[in-house]
mmCIF file of C-alpha atoms and ligand atoms in Angstrom:
data_model
loop_
_atom_site.group_PDB
_atom_site.id
_atom_site.type_symbol
_atom_site.label_atom_id
_atom_site.label_comp_id
_atom_site.label_asym_id
_atom_site.label_seq_id
_atom_site.Cartn_x
_atom_site.Cartn_y
_atom_site.Cartn_z
ATOM 1 C CA UNK A 1 -26.702 7.664 -3.049
ATOM 2 C CA UNK A 2 -25.042 9.745 -0.326
ATOM 3 C CA UNK A 3 -21.333 9.243 0.104
ATOM 4 C CA UNK A 4 -19.011 10.378 2.898
ATOM 5 C CA UNK A 5 -15.520 11.125 1.532
ATOM 6 C CA UNK A 6 -12.387 11.276 3.569
ATOM 7 C CA UNK A 7 -8.873 12.650 2.479
ATOM 8 C CA UNK A 8 -5.666 13.042 4.596
ATOM 9 C CA UNK A 9 -2.877 12.159 1.985
ATOM 10 C CA UNK A 10 -0.650 15.208 2.600
ATOM 11 C CA UNK A 11 -1.423 18.454 4.379
ATOM 12 C CA UNK A 12 -5.045 18.844 4.069
ATOM 13 C CA UNK A 13 -7.481 17.037 6.356
ATOM 14 C CA UNK A 14 -10.615 17.003 4.426
ATOM 15 C CA UNK A 15 -14.204 15.458 4.435
ATOM 16 C CA UNK A 16 -17.285 15.951 2.015
ATOM 17 C CA UNK A 17 -20.603 14.723 1.592
ATOM 18 C CA UNK A 18 -21.788 14.088 -2.008
ATOM 19 C CA UNK A 19 -25.118 13.215 -3.454
ATOM 20 C CA UNK A 20 -25.276 10.890 -6.446
ATOM 21 C CA UNK A 21 -21.467 11.471 -7.472
ATOM 22 C CA UNK A 22 -22.022 15.127 -8.725
ATOM 23 C CA UNK A 23 -23.737 17.252 -6.035
ATOM 24 C CA UNK A 24 -21.579 18.704 -3.142
ATOM 25 C CA UNK A 25 -23.584 18.793 -0.099
ATOM 26 C CA UNK A 26 -20.511 19.818 2.139
ATOM 27 C CA UNK A 27 -16.897 20.051 1.251
ATOM 28 C CA UNK A 28 -14.865 20.836 4.434
ATOM 29 C CA UNK A 29 -11.025 21.446 4.178
ATOM 30 C CA UNK A 30 -8.372 22.030 7.210
ATOM 31 C CA UNK A 31 -5.322 23.152 5.730
ATOM 32 C CA UNK A 32 -2.046 23.011 7.455
ATOM 33 C CA UNK A 33 -0.348 25.552 5.128
ATOM 34 C CA UNK A 34 0.676 27.541 8.234
ATOM 35 C CA UNK A 35 2.174 24.601 10.070
ATOM 36 C CA UNK A 36 4.500 23.724 7.215
ATOM 37 C CA UNK A 37 5.262 27.259 5.784
ATOM 38 C CA UNK A 38 8.233 28.028 8.083
ATOM 39 C CA UNK A 39 9.716 24.950 6.960
ATOM 40 C CA UNK A 40 9.283 25.510 3.331
ATOM 41 C CA UNK A 41 7.570 22.261 2.744
ATOM 42 C CA UNK A 42 5.398 19.528 4.305
ATOM 43 C CA UNK A 43 6.866 17.982 7.489
ATOM 44 C CA UNK A 44 5.317 14.559 7.592
ATOM 45 C CA UNK A 45 5.425 14.120 11.442
ATOM 46 C CA UNK A 46 3.759 17.404 12.008
ATOM 47 C CA UNK A 47 1.294 16.617 9.199
ATOM 48 C CA UNK A 48 0.117 13.334 10.771
ATOM 49 C CA UNK A 49 -0.319 14.942 14.120
ATOM 50 C CA UNK A 50 -2.439 17.720 12.683
ATOM 51 C CA UNK A 51 -4.501 15.143 10.963
ATOM 52 C CA UNK A 52 -5.114 13.572 14.275
ATOM 53 C CA UNK A 53 -6.307 16.595 15.765
ATOM 54 C CA UNK A 54 -8.474 17.554 13.049
ATOM 55 C CA UNK A 55 -10.121 14.514 11.667
ATOM 56 C CA UNK A 56 -13.081 14.385 13.846
ATOM 57 C CA UNK A 57 -13.814 18.020 13.689
ATOM 58 C CA UNK A 58 -13.740 18.065 9.827
ATOM 59 C CA UNK A 59 -15.806 14.895 9.228
ATOM 60 C CA UNK A 60 -18.538 16.048 11.979
ATOM 61 C CA UNK A 61 -18.456 19.370 10.150
ATOM 62 C CA UNK A 62 -19.269 17.776 6.975
ATOM 63 C CA UNK A 63 -22.170 15.988 8.324
ATOM 64 C CA UNK A 64 -23.559 19.162 9.927
ATOM 65 C CA UNK A 65 -23.259 21.228 7.050
ATOM 66 C CA UNK A 66 -24.819 18.638 4.850
ATOM 67 C CA UNK A 67 -27.921 18.455 7.631
ATOM 68 C CA UNK A 68 -27.099 14.683 7.818
ATOM 69 C CA UNK A 69 -25.621 12.094 10.100
ATOM 70 C CA UNK A 70 -23.741 8.855 9.849
ATOM 71 C CA UNK A 71 -26.898 6.614 9.708
ATOM 72 C CA UNK A 72 -28.115 8.468 6.592
ATOM 73 C CA UNK A 73 -24.966 7.902 4.671
ATOM 74 C CA UNK A 74 -24.931 5.102 2.115
ATOM 75 C CA UNK A 75 -21.077 4.513 1.824
ATOM 76 C CA UNK A 76 -17.665 5.856 2.817
ATOM 77 C CA UNK A 77 -14.829 6.630 0.518
ATOM 78 C CA UNK A 78 -11.329 7.241 1.758
ATOM 79 C CA UNK A 79 -7.980 7.916 0.299
ATOM 80 C CA UNK A 80 -5.747 4.973 0.461
ATOM 81 C CA UNK A 81 -2.600 6.281 -1.446
ATOM 82 C CA UNK A 82 -0.555 7.697 -2.778
ATOM 83 C CA UNK A 83 0.754 9.972 -0.086
ATOM 84 C CA UNK A 84 2.542 10.226 3.294
ATOM 85 C CA UNK A 85 2.062 7.034 5.062
ATOM 86 C CA UNK A 86 1.416 8.582 8.498
ATOM 87 C CA UNK A 87 -1.147 11.100 7.133
ATOM 88 C CA UNK A 88 -2.918 8.516 5.096
ATOM 89 C CA UNK A 89 -3.226 6.093 8.154
ATOM 90 C CA UNK A 90 -5.073 8.692 9.879
ATOM 91 C CA UNK A 91 -7.991 9.303 7.597
ATOM 92 C CA UNK A 92 -7.951 5.471 6.601
ATOM 93 C CA UNK A 93 -8.211 4.299 10.425
ATOM 94 C CA UNK A 94 -10.807 6.899 11.081
ATOM 95 C CA UNK A 95 -13.055 5.735 7.963
ATOM 96 C CA UNK A 96 -12.676 2.081 9.120
ATOM 97 C CA UNK A 97 -13.837 2.815 12.366
ATOM 98 C CA UNK A 98 -16.901 4.860 10.962
ATOM 99 C CA UNK A 99 -17.686 2.055 8.657
ATOM 100 C CA UNK A 100 -17.505 -0.429 11.457
ATOM 101 C CA UNK A 101 -19.680 1.335 13.965
ATOM 102 C CA UNK A 102 -22.115 2.432 11.440
ATOM 103 C CA UNK A 103 -22.025 -0.940 9.339
ATOM 104 C CA UNK A 104 -21.615 0.987 6.079
ATOM 105 C CA UNK A 105 -19.659 -0.133 2.913
ATOM 106 C CA UNK A 106 -16.161 1.454 2.672
ATOM 107 C CA UNK A 107 -14.109 1.727 -0.527
ATOM 108 C CA UNK A 108 -10.451 2.889 -0.822
ATOM 109 C CA UNK A 109 -9.764 5.567 -3.384
ATOM 110 C CA UNK A 110 -6.577 6.322 -5.173
ATOM 111 C CA UNK A 111 -5.691 10.139 -4.445
ATOM 112 C CA UNK A 112 -4.784 10.811 -8.328
ATOM 113 C CA UNK A 113 -7.997 9.124 -9.607
ATOM 114 C CA UNK A 114 -9.726 11.538 -7.039
ATOM 115 C CA UNK A 115 -7.958 14.565 -8.732
ATOM 116 C CA UNK A 116 -9.419 13.210 -12.033
ATOM 117 C CA UNK A 117 -13.019 13.079 -10.642
ATOM 118 C CA UNK A 118 -12.633 16.850 -9.235
ATOM 119 C CA UNK A 119 -13.925 18.000 -12.707
ATOM 120 C CA UNK A 120 -17.290 16.105 -12.326
ATOM 121 C CA UNK A 121 -19.060 18.797 -10.314
ATOM 122 C CA UNK A 122 -18.955 21.597 -12.623
ATOM 123 C CA UNK A 123 -18.855 20.047 -15.912
ATOM 124 C CA UNK A 124 -21.066 17.890 -18.116
ATOM 125 C CA UNK A 125 -20.431 14.046 -17.615
ATOM 126 C CA UNK A 126 -16.884 12.888 -18.776
ATOM 127 C CA UNK A 127 -17.078 11.635 -22.477
ATOM 128 C CA UNK A 128 -14.477 8.749 -23.197
ATOM 129 C CA UNK A 129 -11.796 8.297 -24.220
ATOM 130 C CA UNK A 130 -10.592 11.005 -22.225
ATOM 131 C CA UNK A 131 -6.999 12.424 -21.595
ATOM 132 C CA UNK A 132 -6.166 13.796 -18.089
ATOM 133 C CA UNK A 133 -3.147 15.888 -17.071
ATOM 134 C CA UNK A 134 -2.809 15.589 -13.257
ATOM 135 C CA UNK A 135 -0.452 18.321 -12.034
ATOM 136 C CA UNK A 136 0.216 18.767 -8.348
ATOM 137 C CA UNK A 137 2.941 19.191 -5.719
ATOM 138 C CA UNK A 138 3.402 15.269 -5.801
ATOM 139 C CA UNK A 139 2.400 14.263 -9.075
ATOM 140 C CA UNK A 140 2.796 15.043 -12.969
ATOM 141 C CA UNK A 141 1.145 12.505 -15.001
ATOM 142 C CA UNK A 142 -0.646 12.472 -18.361
ATOM 143 C CA UNK A 143 -3.299 9.789 -18.508
ATOM 144 C CA UNK A 144 -5.171 8.096 -21.216
ATOM 145 C CA UNK A 145 -8.622 6.929 -20.079
ATOM 146 C CA UNK A 146 -10.458 4.908 -22.528
ATOM 147 C CA UNK A 147 -13.412 4.113 -20.259
ATOM 148 C CA UNK A 148 -14.228 4.656 -16.607
ATOM 149 C CA UNK A 149 -11.626 3.010 -14.400
ATOM 150 C CA UNK A 150 -9.095 2.247 -17.045
ATOM 151 C CA UNK A 151 -5.782 4.577 -16.938
ATOM 152 C CA UNK A 152 -2.543 4.405 -18.927
ATOM 153 C CA UNK A 153 0.180 6.676 -18.230
ATOM 154 C CA UNK A 154 1.104 8.145 -21.579
ATOM 155 C CA UNK A 155 3.865 10.213 -19.619
ATOM 156 C CA UNK A 156 5.030 11.236 -16.280
ATOM 157 C CA UNK A 157 7.711 13.224 -14.730
ATOM 158 C CA UNK A 158 11.174 11.626 -14.636
ATOM 159 C CA UNK A 159 12.138 13.662 -11.568
ATOM 160 C CA UNK A 160 10.381 16.625 -9.975
ATOM 161 C CA UNK A 161 6.489 17.134 -10.141
ATOM 162 C CA UNK A 162 5.717 20.475 -11.590
ATOM 163 C CA UNK A 163 4.218 21.879 -8.576
ATOM 164 C CA UNK A 164 7.243 20.566 -6.571
ATOM 165 C CA UNK A 165 9.427 22.887 -9.159
ATOM 166 C CA UNK A 166 7.230 25.707 -8.364
ATOM 167 C CA UNK A 167 7.660 25.296 -4.590
ATOM 168 C CA UNK A 168 11.555 24.825 -4.885
ATOM 169 C CA UNK A 169 12.129 27.918 -7.288
ATOM 170 C CA UNK A 170 9.744 30.031 -4.870
ATOM 171 C CA UNK A 171 11.753 28.851 -1.794
ATOM 172 C CA UNK A 172 15.098 29.726 -3.353
ATOM 173 C CA UNK A 173 13.741 33.160 -4.325
ATOM 174 C CA UNK A 174 12.440 33.810 -0.692
ATOM 175 C CA UNK A 175 8.748 33.865 -2.060
ATOM 176 C CA UNK A 176 7.154 31.336 0.586
ATOM 177 C CA UNK A 177 5.251 28.346 0.559
ATOM 178 C CA UNK A 178 3.533 27.057 -1.369
ATOM 179 C CA UNK A 179 5.241 28.531 -4.345
ATOM 180 C CA UNK A 180 2.426 27.963 -7.036
ATOM 181 C CA UNK A 181 -0.046 30.658 -6.132
ATOM 182 C CA UNK A 182 2.565 33.475 -5.581
ATOM 183 C CA UNK A 183 4.478 32.622 -8.644
ATOM 184 C CA UNK A 184 1.312 32.620 -10.567
ATOM 185 C CA UNK A 185 0.278 36.026 -9.270
ATOM 186 C CA UNK A 186 3.654 37.662 -9.725
ATOM 187 C CA UNK A 187 4.522 35.885 -13.133
ATOM 188 C CA UNK A 188 2.196 38.408 -15.031
ATOM 189 C CA UNK A 189 4.329 41.313 -14.040
ATOM 190 C CA UNK A 190 7.348 39.691 -15.503
ATOM 191 C CA UNK A 191 8.844 39.486 -19.118
ATOM 192 C CA UNK A 192 9.754 36.159 -19.849
ATOM 193 C CA UNK A 193 12.012 37.073 -22.570
ATOM 194 C CA UNK A 194 14.080 39.250 -20.383
ATOM 195 C CA UNK A 195 15.482 36.225 -18.523
ATOM 196 C CA UNK A 196 16.816 33.549 -20.618
ATOM 197 C CA UNK A 197 17.002 29.995 -18.941
ATOM 198 C CA UNK A 198 19.463 27.604 -20.513
ATOM 199 C CA UNK A 199 18.968 23.937 -19.944
ATOM 200 C CA UNK A 200 18.838 20.690 -21.732
ATOM 201 C CA UNK A 201 16.097 18.249 -21.301
ATOM 202 C CA UNK A 202 17.071 14.617 -20.676
ATOM 203 C CA UNK A 203 17.074 12.458 -23.906
ATOM 204 C CA UNK A 204 13.426 11.173 -24.146
ATOM 205 C CA UNK A 205 14.322 8.034 -26.223
ATOM 206 C CA UNK A 206 10.977 6.352 -25.837
ATOM 207 C CA UNK A 207 7.500 7.009 -27.199
ATOM 208 C CA UNK A 208 6.206 8.040 -23.849
ATOM 209 C CA UNK A 209 5.294 11.683 -23.352
ATOM 210 C CA UNK A 210 7.347 12.017 -20.187
ATOM 211 C CA UNK A 211 8.181 15.484 -18.513
ATOM 212 C CA UNK A 212 11.140 16.672 -16.495
ATOM 213 C CA UNK A 213 11.700 19.701 -14.431
ATOM 214 C CA UNK A 214 14.907 19.253 -12.639
ATOM 215 C CA UNK A 215 17.071 20.650 -15.381
ATOM 216 C CA UNK A 216 14.628 23.811 -15.437
ATOM 217 C CA UNK A 217 15.094 24.245 -11.749
ATOM 218 C CA UNK A 218 18.918 23.833 -11.925
ATOM 219 C CA UNK A 219 18.859 26.548 -14.691
ATOM 220 C CA UNK A 220 17.113 28.835 -12.316
ATOM 221 C CA UNK A 221 19.491 28.169 -9.572
ATOM 222 C CA UNK A 222 22.490 28.947 -12.072
ATOM 223 C CA UNK A 223 20.648 32.088 -13.290
ATOM 224 C CA UNK A 224 20.320 33.283 -9.547
ATOM 225 C CA UNK A 225 23.901 32.677 -8.842
ATOM 226 C CA UNK A 226 25.291 34.422 -12.178
ATOM 227 C CA UNK A 227 23.097 37.371 -11.519
ATOM 228 C CA UNK A 228 23.709 37.553 -7.965
ATOM 229 C CA UNK A 229 20.024 37.587 -7.062
ATOM 230 C CA UNK A 230 19.163 37.573 -3.213
ATOM 231 C CA UNK A 231 16.055 35.929 -1.917
ATOM 232 C CA UNK A 232 13.514 38.540 -1.143
ATOM 233 C CA UNK A 233 12.264 39.442 2.445
ATOM 234 C CA UNK A 234 8.748 39.309 1.431
ATOM 235 C CA UNK A 235 6.756 38.589 -1.884
ATOM 236 C CA UNK A 236 5.884 42.108 -1.976
ATOM 237 C CA UNK A 237 9.458 43.323 -2.402
ATOM 238 C CA UNK A 238 10.458 41.481 -5.681
ATOM 239 C CA UNK A 239 12.614 43.191 -7.981
ATOM 240 C CA UNK A 240 11.871 43.308 -11.703
ATOM 241 C CA UNK A 241 14.705 40.923 -12.299
ATOM 242 C CA UNK A 242 12.872 38.375 -10.046
ATOM 243 C CA UNK A 243 9.461 39.018 -11.875
ATOM 244 C CA UNK A 244 11.209 38.212 -15.158
ATOM 245 C CA UNK A 245 12.914 35.132 -13.978
ATOM 246 C CA UNK A 246 9.783 33.573 -12.549
ATOM 247 C CA UNK A 247 7.946 34.647 -15.795
ATOM 248 C CA UNK A 248 10.498 32.643 -17.749
ATOM 249 C CA UNK A 249 10.384 29.675 -15.534
ATOM 250 C CA UNK A 250 6.453 29.464 -15.587
ATOM 251 C CA UNK A 251 6.809 29.957 -19.416
ATOM 252 C CA UNK A 252 9.001 26.767 -19.766
ATOM 253 C CA UNK A 253 6.846 24.962 -17.392
ATOM 254 C CA UNK A 254 3.695 25.618 -19.354
ATOM 255 C CA UNK A 255 5.308 25.022 -22.631
ATOM 256 C CA UNK A 256 6.498 21.594 -21.548
ATOM 257 C CA UNK A 257 3.262 20.534 -20.280
ATOM 258 C CA UNK A 258 1.137 21.867 -23.179
ATOM 259 C CA UNK A 259 3.508 20.297 -25.742
ATOM 260 C CA UNK A 260 3.020 16.862 -24.241
ATOM 261 C CA UNK A 261 -0.760 17.296 -24.037
ATOM 262 C CA UNK A 262 -1.151 18.530 -27.531
ATOM 263 C CA UNK A 263 0.928 15.547 -28.901
ATOM 264 C CA UNK A 264 -1.368 13.054 -26.897
ATOM 265 C CA UNK A 265 -4.530 14.844 -28.193
ATOM 266 C CA UNK A 266 -2.967 14.437 -31.689
ATOM 267 C CA UNK A 267 -2.241 10.823 -31.220
ATOM 268 C CA UNK A 268 -5.359 9.766 -29.332
ATOM 269 C CA UNK A 269 -8.368 12.006 -30.339
ATOM 270 C CA UNK A 270 -9.916 12.449 -26.743
ATOM 271 C CA UNK A 271 -13.396 13.320 -26.147
ATOM 272 C CA UNK A 272 -12.722 15.036 -23.213
ATOM 273 C CA UNK A 273 -9.602 16.757 -22.018
ATOM 274 C CA UNK A 274 -9.118 17.019 -18.233
ATOM 275 C CA UNK A 275 -6.749 19.217 -16.388
ATOM 276 C CA UNK A 276 -6.428 18.541 -12.603
ATOM 277 C CA UNK A 277 -4.327 18.883 -9.484
ATOM 278 C CA UNK A 278 -3.167 21.876 -7.563
ATOM 279 C CA UNK A 279 -0.982 23.476 -10.411
ATOM 280 C CA UNK A 280 -4.305 23.214 -12.561
ATOM 281 C CA UNK A 281 -5.267 26.458 -10.590
ATOM 282 C CA UNK A 282 -2.498 28.277 -12.354
ATOM 283 C CA UNK A 283 -4.109 30.915 -14.474
ATOM 284 C CA UNK A 284 -1.738 31.083 -17.350
ATOM 285 C CA UNK A 285 -1.977 27.240 -17.663
ATOM 286 C CA UNK A 286 -5.638 27.362 -17.782
ATOM 287 C CA UNK A 287 -5.656 30.295 -20.278
ATOM 288 C CA UNK A 288 -3.087 28.571 -22.640
ATOM 289 C CA UNK A 289 -5.108 25.203 -22.367
ATOM 290 C CA UNK A 290 -8.262 26.930 -23.371
ATOM 291 C CA UNK A 291 -6.689 28.808 -26.126
ATOM 292 C CA UNK A 292 -5.687 25.334 -27.817
ATOM 293 C CA UNK A 293 -8.129 23.608 -29.994
ATOM 294 C CA UNK A 294 -7.798 20.046 -28.567
ATOM 295 C CA UNK A 295 -11.039 18.862 -30.763
ATOM 296 C CA UNK A 296 -12.701 18.411 -27.655
ATOM 297 C CA UNK A 297 -13.980 20.467 -24.443
ATOM 298 C CA UNK A 298 -11.448 21.155 -21.688
ATOM 299 C CA UNK A 299 -12.695 20.375 -18.164
ATOM 300 C CA UNK A 300 -10.840 21.853 -15.086
ATOM 301 C CA UNK A 301 -12.183 22.378 -11.359
ATOM 302 C CA UNK A 302 -12.596 25.563 -9.748
ATOM 303 C CA UNK A 303 -9.940 26.592 -7.469
ATOM 304 C CA UNK A 304 -11.371 25.008 -4.095
ATOM 305 C CA UNK A 305 -11.460 21.739 -6.001
ATOM 306 C CA UNK A 306 -8.043 21.662 -7.419
ATOM 307 C CA UNK A 307 -6.165 21.294 -4.299
ATOM 308 C CA UNK A 308 -6.715 18.321 -2.228
ATOM 309 C CA UNK A 309 -10.221 17.914 -1.003
ATOM 310 C CA UNK A 310 -12.522 15.012 -0.234
ATOM 311 C CA UNK A 311 -15.411 15.811 -2.552
ATOM 312 C CA UNK A 312 -13.117 14.508 -5.217
ATOM 313 C CA UNK A 313 -12.371 11.308 -3.305
ATOM 314 C CA UNK A 314 -16.230 10.931 -2.771
ATOM 315 C CA UNK A 315 -16.892 11.248 -6.299
ATOM 316 C CA UNK A 316 -14.042 8.846 -7.319
ATOM 317 C CA UNK A 317 -15.592 6.413 -4.835
ATOM 318 C CA UNK A 318 -19.215 6.815 -5.928
ATOM 319 C CA UNK A 319 -19.228 4.470 -9.055
ATOM 320 C CA UNK A 320 -17.424 1.771 -7.019
ATOM 321 C CA UNK A 321 -20.045 2.193 -4.220
ATOM 322 C CA UNK A 322 -22.659 2.226 -6.778
ATOM 323 C CA UNK A 323 -21.479 -0.985 -7.962
ATOM 324 C CA UNK A 324 -21.935 -2.602 -4.643
ATOM 325 C CA UNK A 325 -17.948 -2.646 -3.933
ATOM 326 C CA UNK A 326 -17.073 -2.952 -0.262
ATOM 327 C CA UNK A 327 -13.568 -3.142 0.495
ATOM 328 C CA UNK A 328 -13.850 -4.168 4.030
ATOM 329 C CA UNK A 329 -11.685 -3.218 7.008
ATOM 330 C CA UNK A 330 -8.767 -5.068 6.093
ATOM 331 C CA UNK A 331 -7.052 -3.036 3.226
ATOM 332 C CA UNK A 332 -4.097 -0.850 4.015
ATOM 333 C CA UNK A 333 -2.872 2.452 2.763
ATOM 334 C CA UNK A 334 -0.064 2.536 0.083
ATOM 335 C CA UNK A 335 2.318 5.456 0.034
ATOM 336 C CA UNK A 336 3.532 4.899 -3.487
ATOM 337 C CA UNK A 337 0.100 3.443 -4.948
ATOM 338 C CA UNK A 338 -0.030 3.543 -8.738
ATOM 339 C CA UNK A 339 -3.104 4.729 -10.882
ATOM 340 C CA UNK A 340 -2.046 3.361 -14.383
ATOM 341 C CA UNK A 341 -3.485 -0.209 -14.657
ATOM 342 C CA UNK A 342 -2.745 -0.873 -18.165
ATOM 343 C CA UNK A 343 0.022 -0.046 -20.668
ATOM 344 C CA UNK A 344 -1.025 1.503 -24.125
ATOM 345 C CA UNK A 345 -0.071 -0.189 -27.229
ATOM 346 C CA UNK A 346 3.098 1.707 -28.607
ATOM 347 C CA UNK A 347 4.088 2.930 -25.180
ATOM 348 C CA UNK A 348 6.987 1.630 -22.899
ATOM 349 C CA UNK A 349 5.824 0.339 -19.603
ATOM 350 C CA UNK A 350 6.991 2.804 -16.906
ATOM 351 C CA UNK A 351 10.000 1.718 -14.881
ATOM 352 C CA UNK A 352 9.839 4.078 -12.089
ATOM 353 C CA UNK A 353 7.139 6.160 -10.190
ATOM 354 C CA UNK A 354 8.722 8.749 -8.168
ATOM 355 C CA UNK A 355 6.560 10.818 -5.960
ATOM 356 C CA UNK A 356 7.782 13.584 -3.526
ATOM 357 C CA UNK A 357 5.930 12.013 -0.855
HETATM 358 O O1 KG4 B 1 -3.029 18.878 -5.439
HETATM 359 P P1 KG4 B 1 -2.299 19.604 -4.485
HETATM 360 O O2 KG4 B 1 -2.857 20.317 -3.411
HETATM 361 O O3 KG4 B 1 -1.550 18.808 -3.554
HETATM 362 C C1 KG4 B 1 -0.651 17.765 -4.015
HETATM 363 O O4 KG4 B 1 -1.392 16.375 -4.212
HETATM 364 O O5 KG4 B 1 0.527 17.681 -4.090
HETATM 365 O O6 KG4 B 1 -1.180 20.460 -5.283
HETATM 366 C C2 KG4 B 1 -0.270 21.475 -4.509
HETATM 367 C C3 KG4 B 1 0.624 21.950 -5.310
HETATM 368 C C4 KG4 B 1 1.793 22.840 -4.764
HETATM 369 O O7 KG4 B 1 3.060 22.385 -5.171
HETATM 370 C C5 KG4 B 1 1.436 24.349 -5.081
HETATM 371 O O8 KG4 B 1 2.687 25.037 -5.366
HETATM 372 C C6 KG4 B 1 0.662 23.936 -6.522
HETATM 373 O O9 KG4 B 1 0.047 22.883 -6.297
HETATM 374 N N1 KG4 B 1 -0.210 25.154 -6.945
HETATM 375 C C7 KG4 B 1 0.126 25.969 -7.844
HETATM 376 C C8 KG4 B 1 -0.933 27.105 -7.904
HETATM 377 N N2 KG4 B 1 -1.757 26.723 -6.777
HETATM 378 C C9 KG4 B 1 -1.103 25.507 -6.127
HETATM 379 N N3 KG4 B 1 1.028 25.861 -8.848
HETATM 380 C C10 KG4 B 1 0.986 26.782 -9.841
HETATM 381 N N4 KG4 B 1 0.111 27.848 -9.892
HETATM 382 C C11 KG4 B 1 -0.848 27.927 -9.037
HETATM 383 N N5 KG4 B 1 -1.886 28.775 -8.893
HETATM 384 ZN ZN1 ZN B 2 -3.255 16.080 -4.502
#
């Protein structure tokens, strides 16, 4: 079965062709980083406009690269949320029109489920139960997945997403946007112990394995003020003091992520541990995850599949299309779409879902 995937939830316009849910025949991504970089973050209005200019080209390029055409596609999978509503609507409307003219089944996919499926191309099939840590610019959630399609959120961020914290700290220090890759590269040259960050975590008075990054971000801000640190002109002009600070920041982020994941593995004995989302690209996080014995293999995608892409959307749509699902042309995009569809026994039902976007 050959699936066309379309993704436009944030600042990447992407299309992919996937064979049998596991083989990538084309994976085209038009990134808007250059457009948004001067603003230090994604500007929704600009994002929608760029999706509109890019979508036809990106989809046609994917079909051409896979040496196929719309007639030879068995189904279309498109991101229906969460994300920026104006951005989502571009991909969704385009996918609907393709499904209509070519008379193909169309399924809407949750973007976060897409991130979970980003590991299927380069690893053995996912064994269940699985745990998945999805860490990106918009989301930080730890899922328990007892079987395909069932998701319980064991923990989620109470404030900023991990990637959002990277981006904000980078902006504060003049390191540019997005912050994750540059902090990842520079943190190796810093000494985390040389910059002590003082912060208290909010009271975690529930069994849930929640995260919180805003206190850490504020601690970085306080450190910058107390040490009179000025933003740098370029990432190549950083001082040792800044290198130590970002090493310390990254160390705290990774410790916080790992402690929850380790506790979840201890409680639930997964057969697969999945690390996905843009922050899963982080070399220190990957190395630390691999160094821990979770009692099961750790699956993570290669860098091109960690950031937003349509291959993962097609992969998540594949089981639905293979089951004969067709969501038709009347479903809508949902900016704050949730993935968790049941509450694990012993955990509190989440009260809020906060996404950056
Ligand atoms: O998954 P993604 O492309 O988009 C969202 O769905 O949000 O994730 C983008 C986020 C950004 O916040 C970026 O700074 C972060 O992933 N990121 C990283 C790294 N590469 C990207 N964070 C830490 N280390 C990295 N190497
Ligand atoms: Zn994403």
